[in-house]
Coordinates of C-alpha atoms in Angstrom, one line a residue:
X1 CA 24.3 17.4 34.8
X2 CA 21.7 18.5 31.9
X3 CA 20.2 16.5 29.0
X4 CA 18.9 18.3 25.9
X5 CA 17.6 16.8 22.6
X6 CA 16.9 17.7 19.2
X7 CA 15.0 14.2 18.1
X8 CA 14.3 13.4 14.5
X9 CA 11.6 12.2 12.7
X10 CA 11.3 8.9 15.2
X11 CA 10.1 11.0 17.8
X12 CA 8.0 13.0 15.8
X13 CA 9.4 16.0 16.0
X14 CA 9.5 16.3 20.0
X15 CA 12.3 18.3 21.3
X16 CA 13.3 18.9 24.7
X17 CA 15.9 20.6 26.9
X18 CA 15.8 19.9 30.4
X19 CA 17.3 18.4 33.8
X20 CA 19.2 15.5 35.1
X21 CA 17.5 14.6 38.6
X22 CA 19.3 11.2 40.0
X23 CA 17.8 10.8 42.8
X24 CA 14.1 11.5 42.0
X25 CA 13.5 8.0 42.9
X26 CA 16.8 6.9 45.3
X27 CA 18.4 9.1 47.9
X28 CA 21.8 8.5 47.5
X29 CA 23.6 10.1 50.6
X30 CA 20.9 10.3 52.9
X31 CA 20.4 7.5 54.9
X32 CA 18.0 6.5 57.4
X33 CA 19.2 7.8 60.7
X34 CA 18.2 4.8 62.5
X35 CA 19.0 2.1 60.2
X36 CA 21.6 3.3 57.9
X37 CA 19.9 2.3 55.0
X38 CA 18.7 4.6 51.6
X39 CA 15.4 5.6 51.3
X40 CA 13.4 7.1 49.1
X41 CA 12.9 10.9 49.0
X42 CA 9.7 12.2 50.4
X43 CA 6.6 12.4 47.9
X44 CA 7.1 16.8 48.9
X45 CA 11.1 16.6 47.6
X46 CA 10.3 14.5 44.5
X47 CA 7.2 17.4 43.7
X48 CA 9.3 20.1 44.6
X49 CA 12.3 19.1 42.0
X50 CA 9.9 18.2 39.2
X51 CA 8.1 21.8 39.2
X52 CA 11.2 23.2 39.6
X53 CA 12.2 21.9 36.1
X54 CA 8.3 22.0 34.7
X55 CA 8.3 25.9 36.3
X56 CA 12.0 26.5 34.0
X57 CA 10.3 25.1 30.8
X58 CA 11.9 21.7 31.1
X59 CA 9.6 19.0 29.6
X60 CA 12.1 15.8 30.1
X61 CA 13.8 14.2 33.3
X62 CA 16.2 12.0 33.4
X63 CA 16.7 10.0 36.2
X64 CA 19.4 7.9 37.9
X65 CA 20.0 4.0 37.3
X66 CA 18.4 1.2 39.7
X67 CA 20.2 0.1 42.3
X68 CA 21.3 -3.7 43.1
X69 CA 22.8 -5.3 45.9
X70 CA 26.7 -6.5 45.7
X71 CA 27.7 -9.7 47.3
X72 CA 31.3 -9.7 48.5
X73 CA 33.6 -12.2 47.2
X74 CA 34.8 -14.9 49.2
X75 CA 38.0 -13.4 49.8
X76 CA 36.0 -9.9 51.2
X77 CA 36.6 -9.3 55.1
X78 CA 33.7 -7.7 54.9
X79 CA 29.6 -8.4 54.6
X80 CA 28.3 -4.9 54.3
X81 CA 26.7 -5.5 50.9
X82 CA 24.5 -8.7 52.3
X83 CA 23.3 -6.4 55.3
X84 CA 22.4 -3.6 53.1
X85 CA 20.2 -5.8 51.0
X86 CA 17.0 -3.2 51.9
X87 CA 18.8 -0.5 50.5
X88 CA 18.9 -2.0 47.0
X89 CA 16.2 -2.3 44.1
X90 CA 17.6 -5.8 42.9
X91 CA 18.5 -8.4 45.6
X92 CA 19.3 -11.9 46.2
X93 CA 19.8 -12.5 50.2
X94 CA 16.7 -11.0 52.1
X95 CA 16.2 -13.8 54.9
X96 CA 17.2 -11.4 57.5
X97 CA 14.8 -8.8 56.2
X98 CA 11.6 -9.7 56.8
X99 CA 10.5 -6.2 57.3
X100 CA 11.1 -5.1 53.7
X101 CA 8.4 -6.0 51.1
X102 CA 10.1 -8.0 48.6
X103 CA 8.7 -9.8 45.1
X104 CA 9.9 -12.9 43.3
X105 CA 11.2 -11.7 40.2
X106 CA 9.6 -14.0 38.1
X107 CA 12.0 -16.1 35.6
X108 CA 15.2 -15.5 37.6
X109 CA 17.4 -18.1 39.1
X110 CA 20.9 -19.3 40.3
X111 CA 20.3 -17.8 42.3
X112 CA 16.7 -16.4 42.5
X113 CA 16.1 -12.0 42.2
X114 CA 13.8 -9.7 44.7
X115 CA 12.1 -6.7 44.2
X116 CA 12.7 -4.5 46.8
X117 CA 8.4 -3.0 47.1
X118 CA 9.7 -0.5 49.7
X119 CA 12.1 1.3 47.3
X120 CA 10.1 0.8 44.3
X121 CA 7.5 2.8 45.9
X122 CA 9.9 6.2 45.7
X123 CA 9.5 5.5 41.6
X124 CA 6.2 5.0 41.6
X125 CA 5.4 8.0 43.1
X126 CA 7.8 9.7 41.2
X127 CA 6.0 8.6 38.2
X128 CA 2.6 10.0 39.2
X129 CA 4.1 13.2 40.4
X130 CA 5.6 13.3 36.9
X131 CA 2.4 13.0 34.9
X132 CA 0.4 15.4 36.9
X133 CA 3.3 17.9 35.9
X134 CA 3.9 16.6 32.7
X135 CA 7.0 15.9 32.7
X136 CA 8.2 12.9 31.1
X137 CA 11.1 10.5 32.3
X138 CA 14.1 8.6 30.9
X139 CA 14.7 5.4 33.0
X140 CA 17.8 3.8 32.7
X141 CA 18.3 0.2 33.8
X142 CA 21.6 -0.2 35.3
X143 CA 25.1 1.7 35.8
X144 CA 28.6 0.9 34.3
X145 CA 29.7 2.9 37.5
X146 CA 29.3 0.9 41.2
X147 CA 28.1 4.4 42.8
X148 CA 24.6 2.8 44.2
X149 CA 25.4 -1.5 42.6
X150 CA 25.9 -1.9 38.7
X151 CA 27.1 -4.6 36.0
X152 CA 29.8 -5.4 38.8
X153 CA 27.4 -5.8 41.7
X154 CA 25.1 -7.7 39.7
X155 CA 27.8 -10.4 38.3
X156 CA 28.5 -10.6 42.0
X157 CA 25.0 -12.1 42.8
X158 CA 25.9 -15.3 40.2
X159 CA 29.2 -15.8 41.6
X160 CA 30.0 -18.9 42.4
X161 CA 32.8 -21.4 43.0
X162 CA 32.9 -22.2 39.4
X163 CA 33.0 -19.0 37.7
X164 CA 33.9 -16.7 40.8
X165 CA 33.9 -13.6 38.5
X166 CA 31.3 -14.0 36.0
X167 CA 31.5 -11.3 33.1
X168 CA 28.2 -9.1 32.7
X169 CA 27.4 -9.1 29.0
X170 CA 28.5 -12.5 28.1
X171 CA 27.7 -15.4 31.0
X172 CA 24.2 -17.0 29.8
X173 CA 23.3 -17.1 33.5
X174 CA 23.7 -13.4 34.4
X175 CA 22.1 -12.4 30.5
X176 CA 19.0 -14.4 31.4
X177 CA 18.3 -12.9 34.9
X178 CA 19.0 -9.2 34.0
X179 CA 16.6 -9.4 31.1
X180 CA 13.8 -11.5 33.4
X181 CA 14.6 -8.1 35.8
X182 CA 14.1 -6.0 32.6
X183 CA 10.9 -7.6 31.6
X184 CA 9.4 -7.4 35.7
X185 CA 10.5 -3.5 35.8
X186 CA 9.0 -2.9 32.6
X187 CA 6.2 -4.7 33.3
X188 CA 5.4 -4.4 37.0
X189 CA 2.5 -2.1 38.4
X190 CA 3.0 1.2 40.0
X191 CA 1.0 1.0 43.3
X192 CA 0.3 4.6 43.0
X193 CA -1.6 4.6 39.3
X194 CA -2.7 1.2 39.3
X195 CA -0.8 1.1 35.7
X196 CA 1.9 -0.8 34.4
X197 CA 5.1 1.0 34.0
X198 CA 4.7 -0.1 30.1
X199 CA 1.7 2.2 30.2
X200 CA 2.8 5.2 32.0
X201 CA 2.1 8.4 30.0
X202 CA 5.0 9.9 32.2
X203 CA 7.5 7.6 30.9
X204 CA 9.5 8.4 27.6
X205 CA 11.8 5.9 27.3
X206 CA 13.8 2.9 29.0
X207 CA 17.5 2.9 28.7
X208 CA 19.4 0.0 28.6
X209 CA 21.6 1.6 31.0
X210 CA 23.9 4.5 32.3
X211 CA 27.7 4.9 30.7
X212 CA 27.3 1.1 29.4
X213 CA 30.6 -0.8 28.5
X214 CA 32.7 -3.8 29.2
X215 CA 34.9 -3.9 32.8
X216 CA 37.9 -3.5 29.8
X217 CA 36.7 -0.5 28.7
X218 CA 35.6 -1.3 25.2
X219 CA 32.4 -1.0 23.5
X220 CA 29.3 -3.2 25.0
X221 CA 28.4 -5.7 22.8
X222 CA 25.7 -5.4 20.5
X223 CA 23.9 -8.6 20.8
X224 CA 24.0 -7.8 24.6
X225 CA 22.4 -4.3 23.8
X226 CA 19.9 -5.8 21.4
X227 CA 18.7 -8.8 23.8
X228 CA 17.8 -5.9 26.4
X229 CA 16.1 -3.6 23.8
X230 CA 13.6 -6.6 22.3
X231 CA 13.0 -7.6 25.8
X232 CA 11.7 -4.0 26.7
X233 CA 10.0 -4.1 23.2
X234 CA 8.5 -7.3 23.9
X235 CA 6.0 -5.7 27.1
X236 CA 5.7 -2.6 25.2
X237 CA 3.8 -4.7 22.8
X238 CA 1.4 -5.5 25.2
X239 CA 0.6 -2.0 26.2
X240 CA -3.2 -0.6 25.4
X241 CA -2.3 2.4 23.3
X242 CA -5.5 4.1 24.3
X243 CA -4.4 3.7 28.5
X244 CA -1.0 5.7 27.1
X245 CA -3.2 9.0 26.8
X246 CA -1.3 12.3 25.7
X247 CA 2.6 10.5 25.8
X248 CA 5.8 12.1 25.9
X249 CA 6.2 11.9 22.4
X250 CA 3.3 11.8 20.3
X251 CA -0.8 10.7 21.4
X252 CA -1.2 6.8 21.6
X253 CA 2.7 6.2 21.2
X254 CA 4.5 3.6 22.8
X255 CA 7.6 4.1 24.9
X256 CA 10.9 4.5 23.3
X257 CA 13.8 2.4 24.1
X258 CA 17.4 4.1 24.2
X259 CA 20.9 2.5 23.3
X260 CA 22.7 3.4 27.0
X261 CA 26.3 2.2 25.1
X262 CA 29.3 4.8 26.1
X263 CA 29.6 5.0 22.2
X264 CA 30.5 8.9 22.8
X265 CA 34.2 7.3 23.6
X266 CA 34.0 3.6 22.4
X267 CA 32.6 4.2 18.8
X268 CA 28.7 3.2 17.8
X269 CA 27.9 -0.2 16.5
X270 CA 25.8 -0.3 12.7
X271 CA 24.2 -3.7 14.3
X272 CA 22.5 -1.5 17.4
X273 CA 22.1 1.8 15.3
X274 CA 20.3 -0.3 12.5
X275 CA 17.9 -1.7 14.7
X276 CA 13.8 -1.4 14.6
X277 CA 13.8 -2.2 18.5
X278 CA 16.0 0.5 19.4
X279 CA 14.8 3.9 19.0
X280 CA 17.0 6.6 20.2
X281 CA 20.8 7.1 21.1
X282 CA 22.3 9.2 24.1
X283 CA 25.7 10.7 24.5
X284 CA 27.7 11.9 27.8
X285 CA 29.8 15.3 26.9
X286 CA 32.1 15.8 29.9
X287 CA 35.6 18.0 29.3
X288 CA 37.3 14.4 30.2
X289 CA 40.9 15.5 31.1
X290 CA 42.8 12.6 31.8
X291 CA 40.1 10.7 33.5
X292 CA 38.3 10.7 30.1
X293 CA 39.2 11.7 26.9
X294 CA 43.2 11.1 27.6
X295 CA 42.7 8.2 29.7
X296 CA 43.1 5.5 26.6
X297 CA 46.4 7.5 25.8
X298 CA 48.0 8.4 28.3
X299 CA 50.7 5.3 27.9
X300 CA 51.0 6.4 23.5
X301 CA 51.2 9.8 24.7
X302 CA 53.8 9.5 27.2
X303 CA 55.9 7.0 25.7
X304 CA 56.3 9.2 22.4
X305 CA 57.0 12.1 24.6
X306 CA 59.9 10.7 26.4
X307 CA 61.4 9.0 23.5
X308 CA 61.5 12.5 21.9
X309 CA 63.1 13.9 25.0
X310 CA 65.8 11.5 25.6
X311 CA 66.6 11.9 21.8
X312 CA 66.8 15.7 22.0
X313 CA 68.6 15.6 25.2
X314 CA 71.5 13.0 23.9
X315 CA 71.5 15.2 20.9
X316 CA 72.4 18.5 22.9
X317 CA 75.0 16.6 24.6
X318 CA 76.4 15.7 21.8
X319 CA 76.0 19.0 20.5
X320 CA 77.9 20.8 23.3
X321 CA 80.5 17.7 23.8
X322 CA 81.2 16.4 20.0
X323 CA 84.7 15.0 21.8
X324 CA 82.8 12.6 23.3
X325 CA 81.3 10.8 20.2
X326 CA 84.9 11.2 18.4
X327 CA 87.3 9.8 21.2
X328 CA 84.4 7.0 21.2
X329 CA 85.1 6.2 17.4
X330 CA 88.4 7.0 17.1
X331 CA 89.0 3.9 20.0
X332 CA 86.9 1.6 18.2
X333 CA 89.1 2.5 14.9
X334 CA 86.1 2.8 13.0
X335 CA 87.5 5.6 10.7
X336 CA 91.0 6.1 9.5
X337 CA 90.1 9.7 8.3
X338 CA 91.0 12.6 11.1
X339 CA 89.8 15.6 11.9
X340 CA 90.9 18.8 13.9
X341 CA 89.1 19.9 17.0
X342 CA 89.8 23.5 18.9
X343 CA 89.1 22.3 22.4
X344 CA 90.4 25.4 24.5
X345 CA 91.6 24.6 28.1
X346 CA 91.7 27.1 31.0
X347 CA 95.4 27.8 32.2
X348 CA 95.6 28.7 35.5
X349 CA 98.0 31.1 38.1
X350 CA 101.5 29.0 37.4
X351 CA 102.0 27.7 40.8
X352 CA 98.6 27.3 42.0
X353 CA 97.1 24.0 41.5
X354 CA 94.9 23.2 38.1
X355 CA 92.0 21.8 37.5
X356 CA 92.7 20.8 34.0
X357 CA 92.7 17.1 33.2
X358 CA 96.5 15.4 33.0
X359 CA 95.5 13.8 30.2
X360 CA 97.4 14.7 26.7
X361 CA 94.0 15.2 25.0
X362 CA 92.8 17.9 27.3
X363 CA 96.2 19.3 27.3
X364 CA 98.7 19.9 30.1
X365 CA 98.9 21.1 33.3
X366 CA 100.4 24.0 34.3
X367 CA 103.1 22.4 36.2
X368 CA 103.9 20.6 32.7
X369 CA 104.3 23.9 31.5
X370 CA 106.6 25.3 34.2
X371 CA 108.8 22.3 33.8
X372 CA 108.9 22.6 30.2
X373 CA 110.0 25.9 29.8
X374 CA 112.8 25.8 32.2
X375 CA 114.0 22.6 29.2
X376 CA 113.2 24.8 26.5
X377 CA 110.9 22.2 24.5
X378 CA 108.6 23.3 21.4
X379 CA 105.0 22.9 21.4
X380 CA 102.4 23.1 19.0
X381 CA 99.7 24.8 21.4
X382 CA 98.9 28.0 20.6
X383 CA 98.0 30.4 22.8
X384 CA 95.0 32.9 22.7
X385 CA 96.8 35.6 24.8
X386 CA 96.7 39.2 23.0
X387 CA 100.9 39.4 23.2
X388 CA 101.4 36.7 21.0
X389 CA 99.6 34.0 18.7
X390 CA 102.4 32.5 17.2
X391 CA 103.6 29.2 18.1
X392 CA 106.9 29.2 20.7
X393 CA 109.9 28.2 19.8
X394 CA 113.3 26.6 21.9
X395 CA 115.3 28.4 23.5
X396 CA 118.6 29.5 22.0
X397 CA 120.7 28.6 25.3
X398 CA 118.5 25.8 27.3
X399 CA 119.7 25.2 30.8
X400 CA 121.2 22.2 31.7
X401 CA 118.7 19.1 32.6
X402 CA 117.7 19.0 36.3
X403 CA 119.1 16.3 38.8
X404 CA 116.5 13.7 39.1
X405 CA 113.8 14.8 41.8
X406 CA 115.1 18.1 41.8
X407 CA 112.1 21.0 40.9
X408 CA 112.4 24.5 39.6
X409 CA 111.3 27.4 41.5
X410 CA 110.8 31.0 40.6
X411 CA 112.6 33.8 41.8
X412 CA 110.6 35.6 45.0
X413 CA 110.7 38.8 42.9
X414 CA 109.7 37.4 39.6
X415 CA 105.7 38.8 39.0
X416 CA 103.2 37.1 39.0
X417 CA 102.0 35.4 35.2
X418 CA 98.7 36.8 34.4
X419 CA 96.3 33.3 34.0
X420 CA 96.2 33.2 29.9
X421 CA 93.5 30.8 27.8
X422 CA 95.4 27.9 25.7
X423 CA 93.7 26.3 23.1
X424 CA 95.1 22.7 21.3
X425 CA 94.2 21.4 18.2
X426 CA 93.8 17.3 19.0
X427 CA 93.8 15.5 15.6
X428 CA 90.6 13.0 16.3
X429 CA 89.4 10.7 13.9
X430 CA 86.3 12.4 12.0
X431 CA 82.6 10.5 11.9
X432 CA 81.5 8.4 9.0
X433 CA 78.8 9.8 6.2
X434 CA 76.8 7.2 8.2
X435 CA 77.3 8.5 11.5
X436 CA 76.3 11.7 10.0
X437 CA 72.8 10.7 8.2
X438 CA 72.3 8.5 11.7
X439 CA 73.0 11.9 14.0
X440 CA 70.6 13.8 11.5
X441 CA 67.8 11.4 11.5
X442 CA 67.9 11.2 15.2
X443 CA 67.5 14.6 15.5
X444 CA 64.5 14.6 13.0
X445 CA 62.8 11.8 14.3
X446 CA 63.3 13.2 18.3
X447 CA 61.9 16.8 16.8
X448 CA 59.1 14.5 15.0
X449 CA 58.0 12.7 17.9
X450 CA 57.9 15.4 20.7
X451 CA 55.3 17.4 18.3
X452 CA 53.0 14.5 17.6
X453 CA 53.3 13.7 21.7
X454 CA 52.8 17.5 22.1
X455 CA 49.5 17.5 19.4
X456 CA 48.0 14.5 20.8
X457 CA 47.7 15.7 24.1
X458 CA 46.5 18.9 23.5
X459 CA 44.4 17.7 21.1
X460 CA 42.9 15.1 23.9
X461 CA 42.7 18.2 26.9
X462 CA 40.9 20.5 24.6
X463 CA 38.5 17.8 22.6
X464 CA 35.1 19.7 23.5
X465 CA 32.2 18.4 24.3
X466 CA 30.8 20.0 20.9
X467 CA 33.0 18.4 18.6
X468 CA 32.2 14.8 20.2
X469 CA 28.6 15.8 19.7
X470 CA 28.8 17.0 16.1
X471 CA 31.3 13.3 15.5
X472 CA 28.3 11.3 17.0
X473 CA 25.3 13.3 15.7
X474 CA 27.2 12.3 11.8
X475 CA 27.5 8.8 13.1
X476 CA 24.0 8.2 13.6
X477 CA 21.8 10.8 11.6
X478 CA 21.8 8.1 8.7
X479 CA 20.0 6.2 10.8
X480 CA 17.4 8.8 11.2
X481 CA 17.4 8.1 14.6
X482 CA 17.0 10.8 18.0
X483 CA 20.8 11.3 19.8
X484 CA 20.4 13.4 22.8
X485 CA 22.5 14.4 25.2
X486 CA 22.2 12.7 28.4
X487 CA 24.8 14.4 30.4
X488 CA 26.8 17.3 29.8
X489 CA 29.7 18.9 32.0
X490 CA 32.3 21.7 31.6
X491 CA 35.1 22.6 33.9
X492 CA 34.2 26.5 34.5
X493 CA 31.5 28.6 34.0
X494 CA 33.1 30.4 31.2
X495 CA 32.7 27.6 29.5
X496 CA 29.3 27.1 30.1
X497 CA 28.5 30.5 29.0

């Protein structure tokens, strides 16, 4: 993952383009040998990454979310999430864990928060590290993903009997502890520098959070987005300007605060984009594929695309089997008017059995031929052999009818007919003008649909990640606002270069 910005006038002009490091401050697949749980990465790791981006030119890191301990729901067989309360930022049951340093998050309750000292102590020295490089950091809050305990996690800490499942964004009790842990983060004293976070040269900005939006997949709400960015702006305020030194962005500024919404795929709100409190915007450009982009139309998509194949294909049937429409109509007697068909029918060996159908309207069987002949009857079948293409005719002396069972045979020494092709006109009652105009519109609407199906997916697959940047760069440059580009990701490295 990379971030890159070109900031506007808020931001006086800084531009970066740097490096995603998540876990500068958490490691997230390294656990403690002994104990199992997530640690911090060693003050010599968190140095070595940020010279690595300071010795490539990169001026900005952003860094992963906080972490926060999930409580399993009633139902769960399992209480993994209570024991691995030390592994979390953010936790409400600690009484088994006297050994990890924890603080009251002041303001919180229902149940009452704890700052996990031991973790936070990763970030603070990540902080320092920062500033001695200078390199600046992007904090976000919390995740919309549960990789290390996000919006779902945290809901999980209020549940109760009540309201088992409370939502995020919109349940006053679960509002008014996340921003009290807003205000304590923002607020709270890096043991390193003896500063407050809210005076940090090395920090840039806050963000409300990583990927933010509701469990539905719709846009976060604003007021939700809003309430976080005026509680970050409410400690800011009480930051010395002169303890801020050379900042990020420009001598004696404050720290910006960042709209962490998903609005690259739910849309931006004018409420949040409008707002003094809220200074920047961020965008995640991944080639989605159908975990992404397609996702939300997947079930439009392929609806439309099998209507229009089940359209075509009872079209081509009826294409190559019209009989089957016209039998259909003519024994519902929905048309008196009639209409020739040239159906032909394969005539086989005489003697051999056929596999034509009995029936009078596929035409008859070669045993119905043999006995006809030997009675001399007429027909009005014509037959597509190269000796003759008129109709036959009777006999002029017919033999005498057979005795009842009896069966006519052919001489031993009579040769062998040569299998002939037969074709019979059946008089079948002709479709409507309406039938018509329906058969034609079907065949419109089936073409119709399978391109549109065919266009939206494509369209969806290849959406790149430039195109979503240049839609949300015209979204909020009237705002005069920074967007920068929190994540990026393509699928090869052709695409990258």
């Amino acid at each position: 993952m990379a971030s890159a910005s070109a900031s506007a006038s808020a931001s006086g002009g800084f531009r970066f383009v740097s490096f995603n490091v998540p876990n500068l401050h958490y490691l997230e697949d390294r656990p403690d040998p002994a104990t199992g749980v997530r640690l911090a990465p060693t003050p010599f790791e968190q140095d070595d990454a940020i010279a690595t981006v300071a010795y490539l030119r990169g001026n900005v890191v952003r860094i992963y979310t906080l972490s926060y301990q999930s409580i399993p729901s009633a139902s769960s067989s399992s209480n993994s999430s209570a024991i691995s309360a030390p592994a979390y930022h953010i936790a409400s049951s600690i009484s088994a864990f006297a050994d990890t340093k924890w603080s009251p998050i002041p303001n919180t309750a229902n149940p009452q928060l704890f700052l996990n000292e031991d973790l936070f102590a990763g970030l603070d020295q990540a902080v320092a590290i920062a500033n001695s490089r200078g390199v600046r950091l992007i904090i976000p809050f919390i995740d919309r993903w549960s990789w290390w305990g996000g919006i779902e996690a945290f809901s999980s800490l209020h549940a109760t009997a009540a309201s088992p499942s409370p939502d995020f964004y919109t349940d006053p009790t679960v509002t008014a502890n996340f921003l009290a842990v807003v205000a304590a983060v923002v607020n709270r004293t890096n043991k390193v520098t003896k500063r407050r976070y809210c005076e940090e040269p090395a920090v840039m900005a806050w963000e409300t959070g990583n990927e933010l939006q509701t469990m539905a997949n719709t846009r976060a709400p604003a007021d939700w987005t809003l309430a976080v960015a005026k509680a970050v702006r409410a400690v800011l305020r009480t930051a010395s300007p002169a303890s801020l030194g050379t900042s990020a962005v420009t001598p004696g500024s404050q720290q910006l605060v960042v709209d962490g919404s998903f609005g690259t795929l739910r849309g931006w709100d004018a409420a949040v984009l409008s707002d003094p409190d809220v200074d920047m915007f961020t965008g995640h450009y991944y080639e989605f594929g159908l975990d992404g982009m397609v996702a939300p139309y997947v079930w439009p998509i392929a609806v439309t695309f099998l209507l229009s194949v089940v359209g075509l294909a009872a079209l081509l049937v009826l294409w190559l089997r019209p009989q089957w429409m016209l039998r259909s109509l003519r024994a519902k007697g929905r048309s008196s008017a009639t209409t020739s068909v040239r159906l032909p029918i394969r005539r086989d060996t005489v003697g051999e059995d056929s596999t034509d159908s009995p029936s009078s309207e596929s035409g008859l069987t070669d045993q119905d031929y043999q006995d006809a002949f030997a009675h001399g009857a007429t027909f009005s079948t014509s037959f597509s052999s190269s000796s003759s293409s008129a109709p036959l005719s009777a006999a002029p002396n017919p033999p005498p009818p057979l005795p009842t069972g009896a069966t006519t045979t052919r001489p031993a020494t009579a040769p062998r007919p040569q299998p002939r092709r037969r074709q019979q006109r059946l008089r079948i009652p002709a479709p409507r003008t309406l039938v018509t105009a329906g058969v034609a519109l079907a065949t419109a609407a089936s073409l119709i649909l399978l391109a549109v199906s065919i266009n939206s997916l494509l369209r969806a697959l290849s959406s790149p990640y430039a195109a979503r940047l240049a839609r949300d760069l015209v979204a909020t440059s009237p705002y005069r606002k920074p967007l920068f580009v929190g994540e990026f990701g393509l699928s090869s490295v052709a695409n990258y270069r």
